[in-house]
Coordinates of C-alpha atoms and ligand atoms in Angstrom, one line a residue:
X1 CA 125.9 93.1 107.0
X2 CA 122.2 94.3 106.9
X3 CA 119.1 92.2 107.2
X4 CA 118.4 90.1 104.1
X5 CA 115.4 87.8 103.1
X6 CA 115.3 84.4 101.7
X7 CA 112.6 82.1 100.6
X8 CA 112.3 78.5 102.0
X9 CA 110.0 75.4 101.7
X10 CA 109.3 72.4 103.7
X11 CA 109.0 70.0 101.0
X12 CA 106.3 67.4 100.7
X13 CA 108.3 64.4 102.1
X14 CA 109.1 66.4 105.4
X15 CA 105.5 67.6 106.0
X16 CA 104.3 63.9 105.4
X17 CA 107.0 62.5 107.8
X18 CA 105.8 65.2 110.4
X19 CA 109.1 66.7 110.6
X20 CA 108.0 70.3 110.1
X21 CA 108.0 71.2 113.6
X22 CA 111.6 70.1 114.1
X23 CA 112.5 71.8 110.9
X24 CA 111.0 75.1 112.1
X25 CA 112.7 74.6 115.5
X26 CA 116.1 74.3 113.5
X27 CA 115.4 77.4 111.5
X28 CA 114.6 79.5 114.6
X29 CA 117.7 78.1 116.5
X30 CA 119.8 79.1 113.5
X31 CA 118.9 82.7 114.0
X32 CA 116.2 83.3 111.5
X33 CA 113.0 85.2 112.0
X34 CA 110.1 83.7 110.3
X35 CA 108.4 86.8 108.5
X36 CA 105.7 84.8 106.8
X37 CA 104.5 81.3 106.8
X38 CA 101.7 79.2 105.0
X39 CA 100.8 75.8 104.2
X40 CA 99.7 75.2 100.7
X41 CA 99.7 72.6 97.9
X42 CA 101.5 73.3 94.6
X43 CA 99.3 72.5 91.4
X44 CA 101.3 71.0 88.4
X45 CA 101.6 74.4 86.6
X46 CA 102.7 76.1 89.6
X47 CA 105.6 73.5 90.4
X48 CA 106.8 73.6 86.6
X49 CA 106.8 77.5 86.9
X50 CA 108.7 77.6 90.2
X51 CA 111.1 75.1 88.9
X52 CA 111.3 76.3 85.3
X53 CA 115.0 76.8 85.5
X54 CA 115.4 72.9 85.6
X55 CA 112.9 72.4 82.8
X56 CA 115.5 70.7 80.6
X57 CA 117.0 68.4 83.3
X58 CA 116.3 64.7 83.3
X59 CA 115.0 65.1 86.9
X60 CA 112.4 67.7 86.1
X61 CA 109.3 65.3 85.6
X62 CA 110.0 63.5 88.9
X63 CA 110.7 66.8 90.8
X64 CA 107.3 68.2 89.7
X65 CA 105.6 64.9 90.6
X66 CA 107.2 65.0 94.1
X67 CA 106.4 68.6 94.7
X68 CA 102.7 68.4 94.0
X69 CA 102.4 65.0 95.9
X70 CA 101.4 66.7 99.1
X71 CA 101.2 69.8 101.2
X72 CA 104.3 72.2 101.6
X73 CA 105.0 74.9 104.1
X74 CA 106.4 78.1 102.2
X75 CA 108.3 80.7 104.4
X76 CA 109.9 84.1 104.2
X77 CA 112.9 84.0 106.5
X78 CA 115.1 87.0 107.6
X79 CA 118.4 87.4 109.2
X80 CA 121.9 88.8 108.3
X81 CA 123.3 86.9 105.3
X82 CA 120.0 85.0 105.0
X83 CA 120.4 83.5 101.6
X84 CA 123.9 82.1 102.4
X85 CA 123.0 81.1 105.9
X86 CA 119.9 79.2 105.0
X87 CA 121.6 77.2 102.2
X88 CA 124.2 76.3 105.0
X89 CA 121.4 75.2 107.3
X90 CA 119.8 73.1 104.7
X91 CA 122.9 71.2 103.7
X92 CA 123.9 69.9 100.1
X93 CA 121.4 69.0 97.6
X94 CA 122.3 65.4 98.0
X95 CA 122.2 64.3 101.5
X96 CA 125.0 62.0 101.0
X97 CA 127.2 65.1 100.7
X98 CA 125.4 67.1 103.4
X99 CA 127.4 68.1 106.3
X100 CA 126.6 67.0 110.0
X101 CA 123.9 69.0 111.7
X102 CA 122.2 70.1 108.6
X103 CA 118.5 69.6 107.8
X104 CA 119.1 67.5 104.9
X105 CA 121.6 65.2 106.6
X106 CA 119.1 64.8 109.2
X107 CA 115.9 64.4 107.3
X108 CA 116.5 63.9 103.5
X109 CA 116.2 60.5 102.0
X110 CA 117.6 61.1 98.5
X111 CA 118.8 63.7 96.2
X112 CA 115.1 64.3 95.1
X113 CA 113.3 64.0 98.4
X114 CA 115.5 66.3 100.4
X115 CA 113.3 68.0 102.8
X116 CA 113.6 71.7 102.2
X117 CA 114.2 74.3 99.3
X118 CA 116.2 77.6 99.7
X119 CA 116.7 80.5 97.3
X120 CA 120.2 80.5 95.8
X121 CA 120.9 84.4 95.1
X122 CA 119.2 87.7 96.0
X123 CA 117.3 87.8 92.6
X124 CA 115.9 84.4 92.8
X125 CA 115.0 85.0 96.6
X126 CA 113.0 88.0 95.5
X127 CA 111.2 86.2 92.7
X128 CA 110.5 83.2 94.8
X129 CA 109.0 85.3 97.7
X130 CA 106.9 87.0 95.1
X131 CA 105.7 83.8 93.8
X132 CA 104.1 83.1 97.1
X133 CA 103.7 86.2 99.3
X134 CA 102.2 89.6 98.9
X135 CA 103.9 92.9 100.0
X136 CA 101.5 92.8 103.4
X137 CA 102.6 89.3 104.1
X138 CA 106.2 90.2 104.2
X139 CA 105.9 92.9 106.7
X140 CA 106.7 90.4 109.3
Ligands
LIG201 P1 118.8 72.8 95.5 O1 117.5 72.5 96.0 O2 119.8 72.4 96.6 O3 119.1 74.4 95.1 P2 118.7 72.3 92.8 O4 120.0 71.9 92.0 O5 118.3 73.7 92.6 O6 119.1 72.1 94.1 O7 117.6 71.2 92.2 C1 116.2 71.5 92.8 C2 115.6 70.2 93.2 O8 115.6 69.2 92.3 C3 116.5 69.5 94.4 O9 116.3 70.3 95.7 C4 116.0 68.2 94.3 O10 114.6 68.1 95.0 C5 115.8 68.0 92.8 N1 117.0 67.4 92.2 C6 118.2 68.1 92.0 N2 119.2 67.3 91.6 C7 118.5 66.1 91.3 C8 118.8 64.8 90.7 O11 120.1 64.6 90.2 N3 118.0 63.9 90.6 C9 116.8 63.9 91.3 N4 116.3 65.2 91.7 C10 117.2 66.2 91.8
LIG202 MG1 118.2 75.3 93.7

């Protein structure tokens, strides 16, 4: 399989808990190349836009509040089968269901405050990368 890109976030809970360094180390040990990386902070309109697919869900207002509460680290990651592998490295959405050795198993404190984000398909990966990065940013 050829190289693929995916989009990742270290969420506000993990940045605040100073777990970003360990999470970046786990990402590199899992074989990803960090193509681009930036610390930023989401505005409410940005968070609502980024998670628009979930706008009808009961957890949407809480999710927007959480994602805007502090700085995040946004990343473009590259490796073979990156989208699937990054989701595997993150672990299940609910840390109670996350496998041993995954980031969410290790750091997440609830189904909402679950440390990291990852794209779920090639189309969402490209849309999410474009939400934060320019073509020049993604040259690696
Ligand atoms: P994912 O991040 O594993 O792809 P999604 O279902 O896309 O999970 O949900 C997006 C984010 O919304 C989750 O990572 C989590 O922060 C939050 N979330 C998902 N389900 C719930 C829930 O049932 N209660 C509270 N927050 C949730
Ligand atoms: Mg998702």
